[in-house]
XYZ file of C-alpha atoms in Angstrom:
453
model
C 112.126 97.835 77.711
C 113.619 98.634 80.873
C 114.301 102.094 82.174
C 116.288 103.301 85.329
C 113.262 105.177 86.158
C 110.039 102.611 85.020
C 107.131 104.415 83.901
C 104.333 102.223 85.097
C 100.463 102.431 84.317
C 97.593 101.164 86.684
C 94.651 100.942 85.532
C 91.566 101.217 88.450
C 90.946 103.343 91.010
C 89.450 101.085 93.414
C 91.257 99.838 97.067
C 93.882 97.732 94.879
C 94.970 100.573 92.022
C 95.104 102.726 94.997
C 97.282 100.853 96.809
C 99.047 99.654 94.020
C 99.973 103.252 92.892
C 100.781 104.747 96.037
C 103.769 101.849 96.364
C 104.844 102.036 93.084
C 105.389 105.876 93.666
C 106.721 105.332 97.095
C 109.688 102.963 95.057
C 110.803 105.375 92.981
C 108.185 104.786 89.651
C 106.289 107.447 87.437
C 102.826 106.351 87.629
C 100.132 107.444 85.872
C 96.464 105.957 86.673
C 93.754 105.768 84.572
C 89.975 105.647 86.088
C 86.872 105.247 83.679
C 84.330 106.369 86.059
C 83.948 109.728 87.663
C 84.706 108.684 91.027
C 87.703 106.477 92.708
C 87.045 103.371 95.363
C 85.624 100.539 92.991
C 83.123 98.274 94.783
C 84.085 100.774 97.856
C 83.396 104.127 97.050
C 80.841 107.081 97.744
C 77.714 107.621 95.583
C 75.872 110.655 95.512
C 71.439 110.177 95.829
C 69.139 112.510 94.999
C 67.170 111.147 97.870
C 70.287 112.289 100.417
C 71.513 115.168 98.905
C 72.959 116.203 102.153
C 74.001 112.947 103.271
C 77.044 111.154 101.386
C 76.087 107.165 101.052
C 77.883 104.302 99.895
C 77.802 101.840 97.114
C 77.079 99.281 99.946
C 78.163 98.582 103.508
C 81.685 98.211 104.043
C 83.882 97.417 107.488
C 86.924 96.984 107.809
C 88.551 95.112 111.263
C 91.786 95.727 113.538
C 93.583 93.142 111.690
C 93.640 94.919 108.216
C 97.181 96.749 108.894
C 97.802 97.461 105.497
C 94.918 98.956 104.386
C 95.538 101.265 108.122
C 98.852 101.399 107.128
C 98.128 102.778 103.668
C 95.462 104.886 105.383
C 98.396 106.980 107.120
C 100.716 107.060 104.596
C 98.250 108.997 102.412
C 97.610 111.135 105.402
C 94.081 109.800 106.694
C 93.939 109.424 110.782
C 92.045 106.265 111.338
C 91.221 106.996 114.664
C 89.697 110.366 113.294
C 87.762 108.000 110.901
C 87.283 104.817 111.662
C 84.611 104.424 115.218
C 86.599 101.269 116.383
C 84.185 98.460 118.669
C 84.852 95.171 119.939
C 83.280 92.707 118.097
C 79.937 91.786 119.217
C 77.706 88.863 117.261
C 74.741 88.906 119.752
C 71.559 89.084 117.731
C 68.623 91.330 119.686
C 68.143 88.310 122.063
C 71.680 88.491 123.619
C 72.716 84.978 121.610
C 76.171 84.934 120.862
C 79.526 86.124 120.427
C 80.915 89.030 121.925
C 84.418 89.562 122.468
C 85.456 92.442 125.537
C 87.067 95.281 125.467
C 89.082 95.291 128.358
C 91.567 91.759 127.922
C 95.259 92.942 126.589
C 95.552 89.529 124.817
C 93.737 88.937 121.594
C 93.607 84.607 122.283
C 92.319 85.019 125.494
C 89.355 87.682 124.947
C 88.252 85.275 122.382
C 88.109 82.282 125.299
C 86.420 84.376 127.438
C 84.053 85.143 125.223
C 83.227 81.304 123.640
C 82.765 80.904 127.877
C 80.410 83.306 128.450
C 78.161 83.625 125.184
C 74.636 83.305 125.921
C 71.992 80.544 124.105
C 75.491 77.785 123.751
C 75.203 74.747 126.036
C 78.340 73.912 128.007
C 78.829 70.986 125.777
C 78.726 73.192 122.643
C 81.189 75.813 124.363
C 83.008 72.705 125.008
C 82.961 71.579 121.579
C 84.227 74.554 120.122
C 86.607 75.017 122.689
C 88.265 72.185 121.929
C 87.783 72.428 118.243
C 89.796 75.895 118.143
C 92.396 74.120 120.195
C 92.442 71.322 117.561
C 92.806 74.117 114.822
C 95.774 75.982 116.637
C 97.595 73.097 117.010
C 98.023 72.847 113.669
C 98.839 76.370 113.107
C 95.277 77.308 111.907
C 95.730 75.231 108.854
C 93.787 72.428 106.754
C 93.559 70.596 103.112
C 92.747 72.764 100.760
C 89.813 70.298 99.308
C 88.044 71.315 102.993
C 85.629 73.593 103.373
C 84.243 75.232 106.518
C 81.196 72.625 106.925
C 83.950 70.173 107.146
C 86.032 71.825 109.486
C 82.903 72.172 112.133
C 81.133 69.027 111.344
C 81.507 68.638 115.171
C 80.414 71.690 116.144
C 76.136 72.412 117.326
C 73.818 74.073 115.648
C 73.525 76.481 117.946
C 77.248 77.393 117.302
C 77.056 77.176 113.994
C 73.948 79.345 113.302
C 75.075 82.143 116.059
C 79.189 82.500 114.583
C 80.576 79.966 111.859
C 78.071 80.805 109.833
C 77.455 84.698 110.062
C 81.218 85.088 110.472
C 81.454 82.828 107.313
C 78.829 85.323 105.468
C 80.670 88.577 106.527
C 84.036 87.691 105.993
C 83.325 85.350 102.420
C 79.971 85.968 101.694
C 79.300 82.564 101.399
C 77.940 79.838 103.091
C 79.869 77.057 104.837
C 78.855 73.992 102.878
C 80.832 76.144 99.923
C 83.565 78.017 101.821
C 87.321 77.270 101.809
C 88.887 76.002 104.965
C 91.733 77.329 104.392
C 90.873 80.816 103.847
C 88.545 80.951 106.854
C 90.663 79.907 109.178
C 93.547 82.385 107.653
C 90.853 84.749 108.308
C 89.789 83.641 111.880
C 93.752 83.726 112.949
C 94.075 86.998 111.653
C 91.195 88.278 113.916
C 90.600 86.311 116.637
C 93.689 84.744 118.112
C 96.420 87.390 117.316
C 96.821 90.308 118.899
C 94.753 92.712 121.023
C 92.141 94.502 118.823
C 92.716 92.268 115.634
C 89.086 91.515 115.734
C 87.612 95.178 116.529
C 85.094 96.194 114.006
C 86.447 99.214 112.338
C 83.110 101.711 111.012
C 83.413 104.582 108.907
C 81.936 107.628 110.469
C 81.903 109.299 106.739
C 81.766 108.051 103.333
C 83.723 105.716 102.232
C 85.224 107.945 99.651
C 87.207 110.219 102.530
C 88.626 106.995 104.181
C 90.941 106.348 101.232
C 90.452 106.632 97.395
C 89.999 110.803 97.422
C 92.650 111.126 99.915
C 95.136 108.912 97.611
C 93.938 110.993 94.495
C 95.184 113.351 96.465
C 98.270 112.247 97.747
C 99.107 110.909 94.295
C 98.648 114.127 92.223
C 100.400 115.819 95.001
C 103.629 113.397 94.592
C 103.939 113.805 90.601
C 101.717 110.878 89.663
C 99.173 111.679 86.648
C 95.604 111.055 87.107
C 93.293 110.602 84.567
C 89.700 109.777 86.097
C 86.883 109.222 83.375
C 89.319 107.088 81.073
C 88.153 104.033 80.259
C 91.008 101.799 78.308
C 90.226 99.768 75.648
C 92.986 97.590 74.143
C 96.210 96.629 75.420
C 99.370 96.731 72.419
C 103.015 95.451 73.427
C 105.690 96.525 71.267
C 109.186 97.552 71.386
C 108.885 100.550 73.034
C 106.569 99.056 76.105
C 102.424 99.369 76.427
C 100.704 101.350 75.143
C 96.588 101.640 75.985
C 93.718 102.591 73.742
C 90.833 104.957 75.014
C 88.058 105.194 72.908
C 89.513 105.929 69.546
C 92.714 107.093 70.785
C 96.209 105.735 71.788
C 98.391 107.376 74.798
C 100.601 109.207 74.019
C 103.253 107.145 76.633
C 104.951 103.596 76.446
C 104.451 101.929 79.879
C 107.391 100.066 80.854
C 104.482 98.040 82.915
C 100.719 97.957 83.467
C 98.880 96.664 86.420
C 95.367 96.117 85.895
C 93.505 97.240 88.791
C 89.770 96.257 86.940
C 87.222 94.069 88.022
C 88.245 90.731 87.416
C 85.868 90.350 83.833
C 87.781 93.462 82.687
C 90.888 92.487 83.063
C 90.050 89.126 81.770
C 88.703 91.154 78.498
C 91.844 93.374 78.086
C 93.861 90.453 78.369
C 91.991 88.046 76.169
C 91.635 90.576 73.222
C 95.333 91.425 73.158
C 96.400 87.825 73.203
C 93.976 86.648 70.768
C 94.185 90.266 68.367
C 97.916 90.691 68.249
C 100.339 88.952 66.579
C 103.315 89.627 68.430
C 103.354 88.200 71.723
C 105.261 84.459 71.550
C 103.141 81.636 71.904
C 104.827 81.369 75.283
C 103.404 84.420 76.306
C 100.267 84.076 74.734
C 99.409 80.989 76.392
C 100.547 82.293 79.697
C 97.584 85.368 78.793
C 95.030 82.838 77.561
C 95.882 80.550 80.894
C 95.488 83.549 82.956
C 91.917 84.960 81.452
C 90.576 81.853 81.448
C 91.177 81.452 85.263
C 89.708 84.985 85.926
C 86.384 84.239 83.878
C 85.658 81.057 85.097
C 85.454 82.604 88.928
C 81.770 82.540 90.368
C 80.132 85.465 91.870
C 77.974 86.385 94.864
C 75.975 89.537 95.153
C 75.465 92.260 98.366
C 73.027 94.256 98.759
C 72.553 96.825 101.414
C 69.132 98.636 102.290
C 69.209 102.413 103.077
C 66.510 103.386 104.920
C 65.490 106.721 107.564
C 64.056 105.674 110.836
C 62.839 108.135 113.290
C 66.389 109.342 115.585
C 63.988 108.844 118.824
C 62.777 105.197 117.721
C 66.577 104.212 116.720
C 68.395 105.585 119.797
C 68.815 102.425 121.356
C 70.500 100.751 118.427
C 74.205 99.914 118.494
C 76.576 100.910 115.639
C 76.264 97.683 114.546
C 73.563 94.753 115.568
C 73.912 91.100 114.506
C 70.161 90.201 113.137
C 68.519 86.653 112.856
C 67.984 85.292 109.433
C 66.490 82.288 108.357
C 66.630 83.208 104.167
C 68.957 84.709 101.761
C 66.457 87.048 101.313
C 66.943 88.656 104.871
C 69.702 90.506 106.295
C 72.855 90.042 108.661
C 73.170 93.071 109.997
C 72.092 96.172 110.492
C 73.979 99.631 110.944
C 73.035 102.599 112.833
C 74.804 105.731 111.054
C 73.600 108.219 114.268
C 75.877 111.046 113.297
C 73.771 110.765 109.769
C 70.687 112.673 110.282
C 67.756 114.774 108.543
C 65.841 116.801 109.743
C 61.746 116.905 109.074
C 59.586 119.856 108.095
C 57.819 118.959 111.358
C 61.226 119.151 113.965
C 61.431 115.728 113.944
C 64.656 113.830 113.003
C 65.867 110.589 110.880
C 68.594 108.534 111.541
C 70.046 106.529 108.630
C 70.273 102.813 108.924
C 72.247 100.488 106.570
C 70.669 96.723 106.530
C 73.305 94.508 104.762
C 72.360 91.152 103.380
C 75.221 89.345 101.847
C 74.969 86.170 99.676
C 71.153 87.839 98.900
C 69.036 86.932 96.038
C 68.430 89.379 93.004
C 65.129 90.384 94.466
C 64.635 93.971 95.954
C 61.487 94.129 96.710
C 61.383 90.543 98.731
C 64.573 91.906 100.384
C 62.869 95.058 101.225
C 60.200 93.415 103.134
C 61.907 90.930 104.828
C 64.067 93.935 106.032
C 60.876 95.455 107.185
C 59.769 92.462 109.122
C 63.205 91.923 110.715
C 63.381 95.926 112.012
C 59.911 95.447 113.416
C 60.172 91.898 115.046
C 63.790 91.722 116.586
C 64.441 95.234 117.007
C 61.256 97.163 117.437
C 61.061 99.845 114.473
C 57.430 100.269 113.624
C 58.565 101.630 110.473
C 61.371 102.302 107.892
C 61.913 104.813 104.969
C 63.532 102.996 102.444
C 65.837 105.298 100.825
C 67.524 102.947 98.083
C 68.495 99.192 97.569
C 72.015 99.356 96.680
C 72.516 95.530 94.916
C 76.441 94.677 93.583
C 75.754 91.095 91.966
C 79.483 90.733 91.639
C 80.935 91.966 95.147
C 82.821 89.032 95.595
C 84.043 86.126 93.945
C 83.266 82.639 95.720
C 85.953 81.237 97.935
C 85.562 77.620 97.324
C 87.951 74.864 98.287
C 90.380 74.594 95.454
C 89.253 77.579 93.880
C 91.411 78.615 91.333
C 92.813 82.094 91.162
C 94.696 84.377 88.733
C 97.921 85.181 89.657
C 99.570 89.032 90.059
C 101.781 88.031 87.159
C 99.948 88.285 83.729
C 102.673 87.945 81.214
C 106.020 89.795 81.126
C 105.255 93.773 81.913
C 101.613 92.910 82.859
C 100.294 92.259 86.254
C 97.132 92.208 87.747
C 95.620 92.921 91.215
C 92.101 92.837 93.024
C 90.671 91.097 95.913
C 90.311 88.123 93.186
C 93.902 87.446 92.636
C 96.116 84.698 94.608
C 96.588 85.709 98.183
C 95.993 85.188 101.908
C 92.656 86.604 101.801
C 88.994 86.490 100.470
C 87.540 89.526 98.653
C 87.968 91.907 101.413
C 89.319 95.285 101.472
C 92.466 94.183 103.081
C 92.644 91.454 99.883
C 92.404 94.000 97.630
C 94.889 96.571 99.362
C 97.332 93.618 99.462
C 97.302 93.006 95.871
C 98.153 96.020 94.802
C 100.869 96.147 97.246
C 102.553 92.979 95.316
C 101.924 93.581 91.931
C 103.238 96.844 92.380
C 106.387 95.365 94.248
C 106.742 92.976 91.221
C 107.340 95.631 88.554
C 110.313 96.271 90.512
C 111.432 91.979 90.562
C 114.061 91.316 87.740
């Protein structure tokens, strides 16, 4: 059922509902959105410890970079500064021991900064800097593109070890959290384009100086409430039911009251699956076309694999941290060690004894499901490469689903479901790997293709 002005549901509050909602409002739509937890931001939101009660955390490190201009866009539009924000650095890969990547500040030109840096990173020989060099040359000669079957072992078969352990491979880990042998090609050099040979300050690391949950979900709550949209936060749906009169959406034992002319689903990518399966396989009325179309599409979501994050909160004495940078590239040998390491210093306690604690944030993507082996290793790392006697761990915050794994020829679900129903998430066919900026863009398009005839 069509209507001049299309009432549209969006289910999830994370990056991609938010975004999704925001455009769909911004095009003329009543939108309501529908959030089963308590707070908005998904796998990027704030979380509340009774270990910090004065000190807002996260559900796990996030950054964003200079080349995510629609998630800044998005930021302004709901009427969050990201300079008042976001601390913006160059981006600097040199573990403790000066090895490595770091791009300056100062160059106006986004190819060149990353030449000069390839020339002067430390621990590279000159025939690896040559290597890679010319490699990068090879790869924008043909428009930073390659076979889809590729992945990024392939692309830098030629490329040392040194090289590859100091930025293929963490750049690999941050960006996909996954390691080269299983990363697509294509997608990581979509990725390294993006960031570092466009345009000045594409590849600045962009850290938020609060919680995640003041960068953008609560401030789009905000803006959405304030622009007619209805939201309903603690509402988990159900069941999905197409009739006549549009979708309609169970919670718990009741039906809204609304037909939705369409529905986005904003969920984590099993979720949506579920919703989807259940309605194709429970209801009798959608043709076989469209049923197959569903089936086709859950099917595609399900079978994606997953790779945890986990990030390691710990206090540090202020006067034993001081020297730390925002952020500091780590060496790891293990998945059970960390990247990275960030150094919140505007996040501080203070001790019955005067003294003060800085928080630190130790992030070890493509981990293993143990804490406590994580926890040490973190505790070896701070001691040996960076000189911390000793850490306070606050909390292991572990998402074994953060991101689905890129792989060459990975399949993913489309924005289009079936007619009326769309999906988005950082899962969903696009540019990008499960980043922030994926997930922003999704919701951008599917809510742009409620409005495609």
């Amino acid at each position: 059922m069509s209507r001049a002005v299309p009432h549209i549901a969006v289910v999830g509050a994370g990056w991609a509902g938010c975004a999704a909602a925001v455009r769909a409002m911004q095009r003329g739509a009543r939108v309501t959105l529908y959030e089963a937890g308590r707070t908005a931001g998904g796998r990027a939101r704030s979380i509340s410890l009774p270990e910090t009660p004065d000190t807002a955390l996260d559900n796990g490190q996030h950054i964003l970079i200079g080349a995510y201009v629609e998630t800044l866009a998005l930021m302004r539009t709901v009427g969050v500064s990201p300079e008042a924000l976001l601390l913006r650095l160059p981006l600097d890969l040199r573990t403790p021991d000066g090895r490595g990547l770091h791009l300056p500040a100062t160059t106006t030109n986004g190819q060149l900064a990353a030449l000069q840096a390839i020339v002067r990173a430390r621990g590279w020989s000159l025939a690896e800097k040559w290597s890679l060099l010319r490699t990068t040359a090879q790869w924008k000669h043909r428009r930073f593109t390659c076979p889809d079957h590729q992945s990024v072992a392939d692309l830098c078969q030629n490329l040392g070890a040194a090289v590859m352990n100091g930025l293929i491979e963490p750049l690999c880990v941050a960006a996909l959290n996954s390691a080269p042998h299983e990363t697509s090609g294509a997608v990581f050099l979509r990725v390294l384009r993006d960031a570092l040979f466009s345009v000045k300050g594409a590849s600045d690391v962009l850290i938020a100086r609060e919680s995640l949950g003041k960068v953008l979900p609560e401030p789009t709550l905000d803006w959405l409430k304030a622009h007619g949209a209805r939201v309903l936060m603690g509402k988990r749906v159900h069941t999905l039911e197409k009739s006549m009169q549009g979708w309609r959406l169970q919670l718990g034992h009741e039906w809204s009251g609304d037909a939705y002319d369409r529905v986005i689903l904003a969920c984590q990518a099993g979720e949506s699956a579920r919703l989807v399966q259940e309605w194709a396989q429970q209801h009798e009325s959608p043709p076989d076309s469209e049923m197959g179309a569903a089936q086709s599409w859950s099917r595609q979501a399900h079978a994606l694999r997953h790779a945890p994050i986990a990030t390691v909160y710990a206090w540090c004495q202020t006067s034993a941290s001081a020297h730390l940078p925002p952020m500091q590239a780590l060496t790891y040998t293990s998945a059970n060690e960390a990247q990275f390491v960030f150094h919140h210093a505007n996040r501080q306690r203070k001790l019955a004894n005067g003294q003060t604690q800085s928080l630190l944030a130790f992030v070890a993507s493509h981990c293993h499901d143990d804490r406590l082996a994580l926890e040490h290793a973190v505790g070896v790392q701070a001691h040996k490469q960076l000189g911390l006697q000793s850490l306070q761990i606050i909390r292991t915050v572990m998402d074994k689903r953060a991101t689905f794994v890129c792989t060459p020829l990975v399949s993913r679900p489309s924005v289009q479901i079936t007619q009326g129903l769309l999906a988005c998430g950082d899962y969903v066919q696009g540019p990008y790997p499960a980043t922030l900026e994926g997930a922003v863009r999704s919701g951008l398009a599917a809510a742009d293709a409620c409005f495609v005839t």
